[in-house]
Amino acid sequence: MQEQRDLESLDLTRLLRDSGRLCSCGRYHSSHVKEVLIASGALARVGEVVRRHGGSKVFIIADKRTFAVAGEQVCTQLAKAQIEYKKHIFQGEELRLDSEAVGEVILNYDPKCDLILAIGTGTIGDLSKIVASVARKTYVIVATAPSMDGFASGTSSVILNRTKASIVTCEPTAVIADLDILCQAPMELLQAGLGDMIAKYISICEWRISQIITGEYYCEEIASLVRRAVRTCANNAEGLRARKPESVEEVFKSLVFTGVAMSFTGLSRPASGVEHYFSHLWDMRAIEFGTDAHLHGIQCGTATLFALRVYGLIQKVVPDRQRALNYAASFDLDRWNRKLVAFLGKSAQEVIEAEKRQGKYDQVAHAKRLDAICQNWEQILAVISEELPKEEELLDVLRKMDLPLTPQALGLTPTEVRDTFTMTKDIRDKYVASRLVWDLGVIEEVADDFLLLAKQGMTSNSECE
């Protein structure tokens, strides 16, 4: 079918056609993204793109780094097209997407502007989506690095009450990416983009597992799109490191495709799983305790390796229904919540309150999930084998981009990574690896075995280096 070929070929133009698509999953998939321009010298066309999508007075949002990279050129092109603009440039060394940052933009926003134009990537893009949603204005982004998968998505990752949260915002009408700029992005941003994409191995696997256990909606066509995007990125890792334009373009296009996949489903599920929750927890600890934190995509790339090792341990588990029921019955939620507070500080309270609404530890719900697990265990094992790469294959890709391979490389101890894993089940109401092993009553055993692997990994990789 032509629609399936569009997905398999990563044809953005056809995929984003106005009519959308009625999918075999039974849902109608559509996106508000109307145009994706990826080309050398693309900034010269900013004025025509903005004009084409109804912009006559533009509000520019950037930070001092992204404005230095592309801002002056953007302003020059808008002036040539006789398009008025106002701008707000963040001057600090580090920009966090919290209420203070949002408030700063809102206070400086000109309501006469009819289009929000972001110049940047993750934080700038997420912030601009929030402003565009609140102001109900058209949103366009000029990307400055292939660093994350949120360019075309309709969500923003924000810090609320010291907790990383994902909120519904808006999708861009257009994405503009000048290859001349993308190819010169700092290496850590290129690493982050690849790390964010490699994480999709885990997210698709867990999406399928959740469909089996919880009955969660699943779309094979969207999963197929994301798989193709991940393979494309893995195949271009070496070229990305060498800053080859064709490889940078393929990786950026794959990042945009993943954002479209999230828009099509209305879920983050095609793009994030337990590996993202490792990263969210490390970010929360950095905010609370000043611990080390790296770019989100870099953390996700390393956490994908950790998650792959966890799934290797899960494949060795033999479900025991009575053991699992006994474990759930004896689980001390108050004691567990005290551990969350010790690990996360004040931000744990938001997580604890969320669990009161979600009821992940409810024994009746647990028994129902456990029945589905036991009845379908062979199918679950088959999904893990089908979806996840061999560890050496993943290591080869990560090494090509010089991504961290050990807890130590992230500034963490193996014990901190072990504890992070056990708490990934608490961050969102999404079925991931840590929830599966909790349901099986073996989370402590799997976490301890994972700790041994983490310690061994530190030793072996340090020797190799």
C-alpha positions as a Python dict, from the first residue, in 0.01 Angstrom:
ca = {
    (1, 'M'): (0, 0, 0),
    (2, 'Q'): (119, 353, -77),
    (3, 'E'): (67, 473, 282),
    (4, 'Q'): (288, 194, 415),
    (5, 'R'): (555, 277, 157),
    (6, 'D'): (546, 640, 278),
    (7, 'L'): (620, 517, 627),
    (8, 'E'): (895, 280, 516),
    (9, 'S'): (1067, 537, 294),
    (10, 'L'): (1057, 812, 558),
    (11, 'D'): (894, 1040, 299),
    (12, 'L'): (810, 1348, 505),
    (13, 'T'): (632, 1533, 225),
    (14, 'R'): (382, 1254, 163),
    (15, 'L'): (347, 1160, 527),
    (16, 'L'): (248, 1514, 624),
    (17, 'R'): (-6, 1571, 351),
    (18, 'D'): (-310, 1765, 467),
    (19, 'S'): (-558, 1478, 452),
    (20, 'G'): (-383, 1263, 711),
    (21, 'R'): (-447, 889, 702),
    (22, 'L'): (-699, 635, 824),
    (23, 'C'): (-469, 368, 963),
    (24, 'S'): (-510, -8, 983),
    (25, 'C'): (-504, 35, 1363),
    (26, 'G'): (-848, 194, 1333),
    (27, 'R'): (-740, 547, 1418),
    (28, 'Y'): (-709, 852, 1198),
    (29, 'H'): (-353, 983, 1205),
    (30, 'S'): (-283, 1346, 1129),
    (31, 'S'): (-32, 1613, 1221),
    (32, 'H'): (-38, 1992, 1231),
    (33, 'V'): (311, 1996, 1080),
    (34, 'K'): (271, 2120, 723),
    (35, 'E'): (627, 2170, 608),
    (36, 'V'): (973, 2038, 690),
    (37, 'L'): (1259, 2213, 512),
    (38, 'I'): (1600, 2046, 546),
    (39, 'A'): (1866, 2183, 313),
    (40, 'S'): (2198, 2358, 287),
    (41, 'G'): (2128, 2731, 300),
    (42, 'A'): (1773, 2679, 429),
    (43, 'L'): (1789, 2997, 639),
    (44, 'A'): (1769, 3201, 319),
    (45, 'R'): (1411, 3078, 286),
    (46, 'V'): (1291, 3166, 637),
    (47, 'G'): (1100, 3469, 514),
    (48, 'E'): (906, 3280, 249),
    (49, 'V'): (825, 2996, 491),
    (50, 'V'): (698, 3237, 755),
    (51, 'R'): (494, 3429, 498),
    (52, 'R'): (351, 3106, 354),
    (53, 'H'): (218, 3009, 696),
    (54, 'G'): (55, 3343, 770),
    (55, 'G'): (326, 3526, 963),
    (56, 'S'): (330, 3904, 928),
    (57, 'K'): (475, 3995, 1267),
    (58, 'V'): (701, 3740, 1435),
    (59, 'F'): (801, 3689, 1797),
    (60, 'I'): (1146, 3525, 1810),
    (61, 'I'): (1255, 3315, 2109),
    (62, 'A'): (1620, 3209, 2140),
    (63, 'D'): (1907, 3195, 2384),
    (64, 'K'): (2234, 3378, 2333),
    (65, 'R'): (2405, 3072, 2185),
    (66, 'T'): (2135, 2980, 1934),
    (67, 'F'): (2083, 3342, 1838),
    (68, 'A'): (2456, 3376, 1768),
    (69, 'V'): (2440, 3066, 1547),
    (70, 'A'): (2130, 3152, 1342),
    (71, 'G'): (1950, 3454, 1485),
    (72, 'E'): (2114, 3731, 1287),
    (73, 'Q'): (2056, 3545, 961),
    (74, 'V'): (1693, 3485, 1053),
    (75, 'C'): (1639, 3853, 1132),
    (76, 'T'): (1806, 3954, 806),
    (77, 'Q'): (1581, 3724, 605),
    (78, 'L'): (1267, 3844, 784),
    (79, 'A'): (1365, 4203, 711),
    (80, 'K'): (1420, 4118, 343),
    (81, 'A'): (1072, 3967, 332),
    (82, 'Q'): (936, 4283, 499),
    (83, 'I'): (816, 4087, 800),
    (84, 'E'): (822, 4267, 1134),
    (85, 'Y'): (967, 4093, 1435),
    (86, 'K'): (1026, 4123, 1806),
    (87, 'K'): (1268, 3902, 1992),
    (88, 'H'): (1343, 3770, 2338),
    (89, 'I'): (1693, 3630, 2386),
    (90, 'F'): (1778, 3448, 2709),
    (91, 'Q'): (2116, 3569, 2834),
    (92, 'G'): (2196, 3321, 3110),
    (93, 'E'): (2452, 3043, 3082),
    (94, 'E'): (2196, 2771, 3149),
    (95, 'L'): (1827, 2779, 3058),
    (96, 'R'): (1585, 2555, 3245),
    (97, 'L'): (1227, 2520, 3133),
    (98, 'D'): (1048, 2612, 3453),
    (99, 'S'): (781, 2861, 3554),
    (100, 'E'): (1041, 3137, 3582),
    (101, 'A'): (1154, 3094, 3221),
    (102, 'V'): (796, 3080, 3094),
    (103, 'G'): (708, 3390, 3295),
    (104, 'E'): (1005, 3580, 3154),
    (105, 'V'): (890, 3517, 2797),
    (106, 'I'): (525, 3595, 2867),
    (107, 'L'): (618, 3927, 3029),
    (108, 'N'): (814, 4025, 2718),
    (109, 'Y'): (572, 3884, 2461),
    (110, 'D'): (411, 4121, 2211),
    (111, 'P'): (47, 4012, 2164),
    (112, 'K'): (39, 4181, 1822),
    (113, 'C'): (268, 3907, 1689),
    (114, 'D'): (89, 3637, 1492),
    (115, 'L'): (365, 3374, 1477),
    (116, 'I'): (610, 3235, 1733),
    (117, 'L'): (951, 3155, 1583),
    (118, 'A'): (1188, 2945, 1793),
    (119, 'I'): (1560, 2938, 1717),
    (120, 'G'): (1719, 2643, 1892),
    (121, 'T'): (1646, 2286, 1995),
    (122, 'G'): (1511, 2116, 2310),
    (123, 'T'): (1453, 2372, 2583),
    (124, 'I'): (1394, 2663, 2345),
    (125, 'G'): (1157, 2453, 2138),
    (126, 'D'): (961, 2325, 2436),
    (127, 'L'): (937, 2675, 2583),
    (128, 'S'): (821, 2822, 2252),
    (129, 'K'): (551, 2555, 2220),
    (130, 'I'): (414, 2657, 2558),
    (131, 'V'): (404, 3024, 2463),
    (132, 'A'): (244, 2946, 2125),
    (133, 'S'): (-17, 2728, 2296),
    (134, 'V'): (-103, 2993, 2555),
    (135, 'A'): (-113, 3272, 2296),
    (136, 'R'): (-287, 3048, 2039),
    (137, 'K'): (-42, 3146, 1767),
    (138, 'T'): (122, 2962, 1480),
    (139, 'Y'): (453, 2807, 1580),
    (140, 'V'): (762, 2755, 1360),
    (141, 'I'): (1105, 2632, 1468),
    (142, 'V'): (1448, 2692, 1318),
    (143, 'A'): (1655, 2399, 1441),
    (144, 'T'): (2020, 2460, 1529),
    (145, 'A'): (2126, 2101, 1608),
    (146, 'P'): (2003, 1742, 1549),
    (147, 'S'): (1984, 1687, 1923),
    (148, 'M'): (1637, 1559, 2020),
    (149, 'D'): (1313, 1407, 1891),
    (150, 'G'): (1071, 1679, 1995),
    (151, 'F'): (1091, 1909, 1692),
    (152, 'A'): (759, 1789, 1547),
    (153, 'S'): (587, 1665, 1862),
    (154, 'G'): (298, 1828, 2044),
    (155, 'T'): (440, 1803, 2395),
    (156, 'S'): (690, 1992, 2610),
    (157, 'S'): (914, 1858, 2884),
    (158, 'V'): (904, 2100, 3178),
    (159, 'I'): (1012, 2125, 3540),
    (160, 'L'): (705, 2148, 3766),
    (161, 'N'): (757, 2141, 4142),
    (162, 'R'): (1111, 2008, 4085),
    (163, 'T'): (968, 1715, 3885),
    (164, 'K'): (1022, 1652, 3514),
    (165, 'A'): (680, 1645, 3351),
    (166, 'S'): (551, 1616, 2996),
    (167, 'I'): (263, 1848, 2909),
    (168, 'V'): (48, 1878, 2597),
    (169, 'T'): (131, 2192, 2401),
    (170, 'C'): (123, 2234, 2023),
    (171, 'E'): (298, 2107, 1712),
    (172, 'P'): (493, 2336, 1483),
    (173, 'T'): (344, 2434, 1151),
    (174, 'A'): (690, 2424, 995),
    (175, 'V'): (1037, 2297, 1083),
    (176, 'I'): (1337, 2462, 918),
    (177, 'A'): (1683, 2305, 936),
    (178, 'D'): (1988, 2446, 762),
    (179, 'L'): (2237, 2165, 710),
    (180, 'D'): (2528, 2410, 714),
    (181, 'I'): (2434, 2492, 1075),
    (182, 'L'): (2338, 2140, 1185),
    (183, 'C'): (2673, 2001, 1068),
    (184, 'Q'): (2860, 2252, 1285),
    (185, 'A'): (2663, 2187, 1604),
    (186, 'P'): (2868, 2095, 1914),
    (187, 'M'): (2953, 1725, 1924),
    (188, 'E'): (2760, 1671, 2247),
    (189, 'L'): (2442, 1780, 2067),
    (190, 'L'): (2507, 1532, 1787),
    (191, 'Q'): (2564, 1265, 2052),
    (192, 'A'): (2237, 1361, 2220),
    (193, 'G'): (2041, 1325, 1897),
    (194, 'L'): (2173, 978, 1831),
    (195, 'G'): (2122, 876, 2195),
    (196, 'D'): (1760, 993, 2189),
    (197, 'M'): (1696, 787, 1874),
    (198, 'I'): (1873, 469, 1988),
    (199, 'A'): (1640, 473, 2291),
    (200, 'K'): (1350, 385, 2059),
    (201, 'Y'): (1460, 21, 2058),
    (202, 'I'): (1334, 3, 2415),
    (203, 'S'): (1024, 222, 2371),
    (204, 'I'): (880, 11, 2088),
    (205, 'C'): (952, -311, 2276),
    (206, 'E'): (776, -180, 2588),
    (207, 'W'): (483, -47, 2385),
    (208, 'R'): (420, -396, 2250),
    (209, 'I'): (463, -554, 2593),
    (210, 'S'): (218, -307, 2746),
    (211, 'Q'): (-37, -387, 2474),
    (212, 'I'): (-16, -755, 2574),
    (213, 'I'): (-35, -696, 2950),
    (214, 'T'): (-255, -387, 2991),
    (215, 'G'): (-439, -373, 2660),
    (216, 'E'): (-282, -37, 2578),
    (217, 'Y'): (-348, 96, 2228),
    (218, 'Y'): (-73, -1, 1983),
    (219, 'C'): (-16, 83, 1617),
    (220, 'E'): (212, -142, 1413),
    (221, 'E'): (244, 112, 1129),
    (222, 'I'): (373, 380, 1366),
    (223, 'A'): (604, 128, 1533),
    (224, 'S'): (734, 36, 1187),
    (225, 'L'): (806, 401, 1113),
    (226, 'V'): (1004, 441, 1434),
    (227, 'R'): (1197, 116, 1379),
    (228, 'R'): (1301, 239, 1035),
    (229, 'A'): (1411, 573, 1182),
    (230, 'V'): (1621, 398, 1448),
    (231, 'R'): (1790, 177, 1189),
    (232, 'T'): (1863, 483, 977),
    (233, 'C'): (2031, 655, 1271),
    (234, 'A'): (2231, 347, 1368),
    (235, 'N'): (2354, 312, 1011),
    (236, 'N'): (2458, 678, 1003),
    (237, 'A'): (2636, 697, 1340),
    (238, 'E'): (2983, 700, 1189),
    (239, 'G'): (2887, 962, 930),
    (240, 'L'): (2722, 1172, 1199),
    (241, 'R'): (3042, 1181, 1400),
    (242, 'A'): (3229, 1284, 1084),
    (243, 'R'): (2965, 1557, 1031),
    (244, 'K'): (2885, 1430, 682),
    (245, 'P'): (2586, 1635, 556),
    (246, 'E'): (2402, 1331, 422),
    (247, 'S'): (2429, 1152, 759),
    (248, 'V'): (2332, 1462, 957),
    (249, 'E'): (2029, 1503, 731),
    (250, 'E'): (1921, 1141, 777),
    (251, 'V'): (1950, 1164, 1156),
    (252, 'F'): (1763, 1494, 1170),
    (253, 'K'): (1489, 1359, 944),
    (254, 'S'): (1458, 1055, 1170),
    (255, 'L'): (1423, 1280, 1475),
    (256, 'V'): (1144, 1472, 1301),
    (257, 'F'): (974, 1147, 1199),
    (258, 'T'): (970, 1030, 1560),
    (259, 'G'): (804, 1355, 1664),
    (260, 'V'): (543, 1302, 1393),
    (261, 'A'): (488, 948, 1525),
    (262, 'M'): (411, 1092, 1868),
    (263, 'S'): (171, 1342, 1710),
    (264, 'F'): (0, 1068, 1509),
    (265, 'T'): (-68, 861, 1821),
    (266, 'G'): (-115, 1145, 2068),
    (267, 'L'): (130, 958, 2291),
    (268, 'S'): (496, 971, 2385),
    (269, 'R'): (492, 590, 2389),
    (270, 'P'): (654, 541, 2042),
    (271, 'A'): (954, 747, 2154),
    (272, 'S'): (1020, 688, 2523),
    (273, 'G'): (1029, 408, 2775),
    (274, 'V'): (1221, 310, 3084),
    (275, 'E'): (1546, 452, 2942),
    (276, 'H'): (1391, 801, 2939),
    (277, 'Y'): (1287, 759, 3301),
    (278, 'F'): (1645, 691, 3403),
    (279, 'S'): (1726, 1028, 3248),
    (280, 'H'): (1431, 1207, 3411),
    (281, 'L'): (1533, 1081, 3754),
    (282, 'W'): (1894, 1191, 3706),
    (283, 'D'): (1769, 1535, 3600),
    (284, 'M'): (1547, 1557, 3908),
    (285, 'R'): (1838, 1466, 4136),
    (286, 'A'): (2054, 1727, 3964),
    (287, 'I'): (1793, 1993, 4039),
    (288, 'E'): (1750, 1878, 4398),
    (289, 'F'): (2104, 1788, 4501),
    (290, 'G'): (2332, 1941, 4238),
    (291, 'T'): (2449, 1600, 4117),
    (292, 'D'): (2595, 1548, 3769),
    (293, 'A'): (2361, 1561, 3471),
    (294, 'H'): (2428, 1539, 3101),
    (295, 'L'): (2216, 1628, 2801),
    (296, 'H'): (1893, 1431, 2798),
    (297, 'G'): (1972, 1242, 2478),
    (298, 'I'): (2317, 1140, 2600),
    (299, 'Q'): (2167, 1004, 2921),
    (300, 'C'): (1898, 821, 2722),
    (301, 'G'): (2160, 661, 2499),
    (302, 'T'): (2354, 524, 2795),
    (303, 'A'): (2034, 422, 2974),
    (304, 'T'): (1933, 225, 2665),
    (305, 'L'): (2238, 5, 2726),
    (306, 'F'): (2134, -33, 3091),
    (307, 'A'): (1775, -119, 2987),
    (308, 'L'): (1899, -374, 2736),
    (309, 'R'): (2087, -549, 3017),
    (310, 'V'): (1774, -544, 3234),
    (311, 'Y'): (1576, -713, 2957),
    (312, 'G'): (1849, -974, 2929),
    (313, 'L'): (1784, -1054, 3294),
    (314, 'I'): (1406, -1054, 3242),
    (315, 'Q'): (1446, -1322, 2975),
    (316, 'K'): (1585, -1551, 3245),
    (317, 'V'): (1286, -1508, 3478),
    (318, 'V'): (1037, -1793, 3522),
    (319, 'P'): (701, -1644, 3629),
    (320, 'D'): (574, -1771, 3963),
    (321, 'R'): (221, -1645, 4023),
    (322, 'Q'): (210, -1714, 4397),
    (323, 'R'): (547, -1554, 4460),
    (324, 'A'): (432, -1245, 4272),
    (325, 'L'): (104, -1224, 4465),
    (326, 'N'): (287, -1264, 4797),
    (327, 'Y'): (533, -990, 4700),
    (328, 'A'): (254, -747, 4610),
    (329, 'A'): (66, -825, 4932),
    (330, 'S'): (374, -759, 5144),
    (331, 'F'): (482, -445, 4959),
    (332, 'D'): (510, -157, 5208),
    (333, 'L'): (417, 156, 5015),
    (334, 'D'): (491, 392, 5304),
    (335, 'R'): (840, 248, 5339),
    (336, 'W'): (892, 274, 4965),
    (337, 'N'): (779, 636, 4965),
    (338, 'R'): (1042, 715, 5228),
    (339, 'K'): (1303, 571, 4990),
    (340, 'L'): (1172, 796, 4714),
    (341, 'V'): (1209, 1099, 4940),
    (342, 'A'): (1565, 1001, 5032),
    (343, 'F'): (1656, 957, 4665),
    (344, 'L'): (1469, 1252, 4513),
    (345, 'G'): (1425, 1499, 4798),
    (346, 'K'): (1132, 1741, 4775),
    (347, 'S'): (1050, 1638, 4419),
    (348, 'A'): (943, 1295, 4547),
    (349, 'Q'): (621, 1440, 4685),
    (350, 'E'): (483, 1505, 4338),
    (351, 'V'): (562, 1146, 4243),
    (352, 'I'): (393, 1015, 4556),
    (353, 'E'): (81, 1221, 4493),
    (354, 'A'): (66, 1096, 4134),
    (355, 'E'): (68, 736, 4254),
    (356, 'K'): (-240, 804, 4467),
    (357, 'R'): (-421, 885, 4144),
    (358, 'Q'): (-267, 609, 3933),
    (359, 'G'): (-285, 314, 4173),
    (360, 'K'): (-3, 113, 4017),
    (361, 'Y'): (33, -87, 4339),
    (362, 'D'): (-336, -175, 4374),
    (363, 'Q'): (-351, -549, 4441),
    (364, 'V'): (-662, -617, 4233),
    (365, 'A'): (-512, -441, 3931),
    (366, 'H'): (-185, -622, 3993),
    (367, 'A'): (-353, -963, 3993),
    (368, 'K'): (-518, -884, 3660),
    (369, 'R'): (-188, -781, 3503),
    (370, 'L'): (-19, -1087, 3649),
    (371, 'D'): (-273, -1316, 3485),
    (372, 'A'): (-197, -1155, 3149),
    (373, 'I'): (178, -1190, 3207),
    (374, 'C'): (161, -1558, 3300),
    (375, 'Q'): (-75, -1644, 3016),
    (376, 'N'): (136, -1461, 2757),
    (377, 'W'): (491, -1505, 2886),
    (378, 'E'): (620, -1679, 2574),
    (379, 'Q'): (477, -1400, 2359),
    (380, 'I'): (642, -1137, 2581),
    (381, 'L'): (977, -1315, 2549),
    (382, 'A'): (929, -1328, 2172),
    (383, 'V'): (870, -950, 2160),
    (384, 'I'): (1190, -887, 2356),
    (385, 'S'): (1388, -1107, 2117),
    (386, 'E'): (1232, -947, 1808),
    (387, 'E'): (1266, -584, 1910),
    (388, 'L'): (1593, -551, 2097),
    (389, 'P'): (1940, -558, 1941),
    (390, 'K'): (2225, -769, 2070),
    (391, 'E'): (2435, -585, 2327),
    (392, 'E'): (2743, -580, 2106),
    (393, 'E'): (2542, -425, 1821),
    (394, 'L'): (2425, -146, 2049),
    (395, 'L'): (2772, -96, 2193),
    (396, 'D'): (2911, -61, 1841),
    (397, 'V'): (2672, 227, 1765),
    (398, 'L'): (2732, 399, 2099),
    (399, 'R'): (3109, 371, 2059),
    (400, 'K'): (3097, 524, 1710),
    (401, 'M'): (2958, 841, 1868),
    (402, 'D'): (3172, 810, 2184),
    (403, 'L'): (2865, 801, 2408),
    (404, 'P'): (2917, 707, 2776),
    (405, 'L'): (2901, 332, 2839),
    (406, 'T'): (2922, 311, 3219),
    (407, 'P'): (2770, 467, 3530),
    (408, 'Q'): (3110, 617, 3607),
    (409, 'A'): (3116, 797, 3271),
    (410, 'L'): (2792, 970, 3374),
    (411, 'G'): (2930, 1061, 3717),
    (412, 'L'): (2720, 792, 3887),
    (413, 'T'): (2795, 487, 4096),
    (414, 'P'): (2654, 146, 3998),
    (415, 'T'): (2443, 156, 4316),
    (416, 'E'): (2289, 489, 4213),
    (417, 'V'): (2203, 342, 3874),
    (418, 'R'): (2053, 34, 4040),
    (419, 'D'): (1835, 250, 4265),
    (420, 'T'): (1738, 465, 3969),
    (421, 'F'): (1610, 157, 3789),
    (422, 'T'): (1387, 54, 4079),
    (423, 'M'): (1232, 403, 4083),
    (424, 'T'): (1165, 434, 3711),
    (425, 'K'): (832, 262, 3770),
    (426, 'D'): (716, 559, 3978),
    (427, 'I'): (781, 848, 3736),
    (428, 'R'): (490, 807, 3493),
    (429, 'D'): (184, 591, 3454),
    (430, 'K'): (346, 397, 3171),
    (431, 'Y'): (413, 24, 3169),
    (432, 'V'): (792, -26, 3150),
    (433, 'A'): (1053, -286, 3247),
    (434, 'S'): (1060, -193, 3615),
    (435, 'R'): (684, -234, 3643),
    (436, 'L'): (703, -573, 3475),
    (437, 'V'): (958, -708, 3724),
    (438, 'W'): (764, -554, 4013),
    (439, 'D'): (451, -732, 3891),
    (440, 'L'): (652, -1056, 3877),
    (441, 'G'): (773, -999, 4234),
    (442, 'V'): (1140, -1006, 4134),
    (443, 'I'): (1235, -639, 4112),
    (444, 'E'): (1491, -661, 4393),
    (445, 'E'): (1656, -969, 4245),
    (446, 'V'): (1672, -819, 3897),
    (447, 'A'): (1803, -489, 4037),
    (448, 'D'): (2076, -670, 4233),
    (449, 'D'): (2181, -871, 3928),
    (450, 'F'): (2179, -550, 3726),
    (451, 'L'): (2407, -392, 3988),
    (452, 'L'): (2659, -674, 3937),
    (453, 'L'): (2648, -617, 3561),
    (454, 'A'): (2698, -243, 3613),
    (455, 'K'): (3006, -308, 3829),
    (456, 'Q'): (3147, -553, 3575),
    (457, 'G'): (3076, -307, 3296),
    (458, 'M'): (3273, -36, 3474),
    (459, 'T'): (3574, -264, 3505),
    (460, 'S'): (3570, -411, 3155),
    (461, 'N'): (3508, -83, 2975),
    (462, 'S'): (3770, 101, 3180),
    (463, 'E'): (4024, -165, 3083),
    (464, 'C'): (3932, -128, 2717),
    (465, 'E'): (3986, 245, 2737),
}
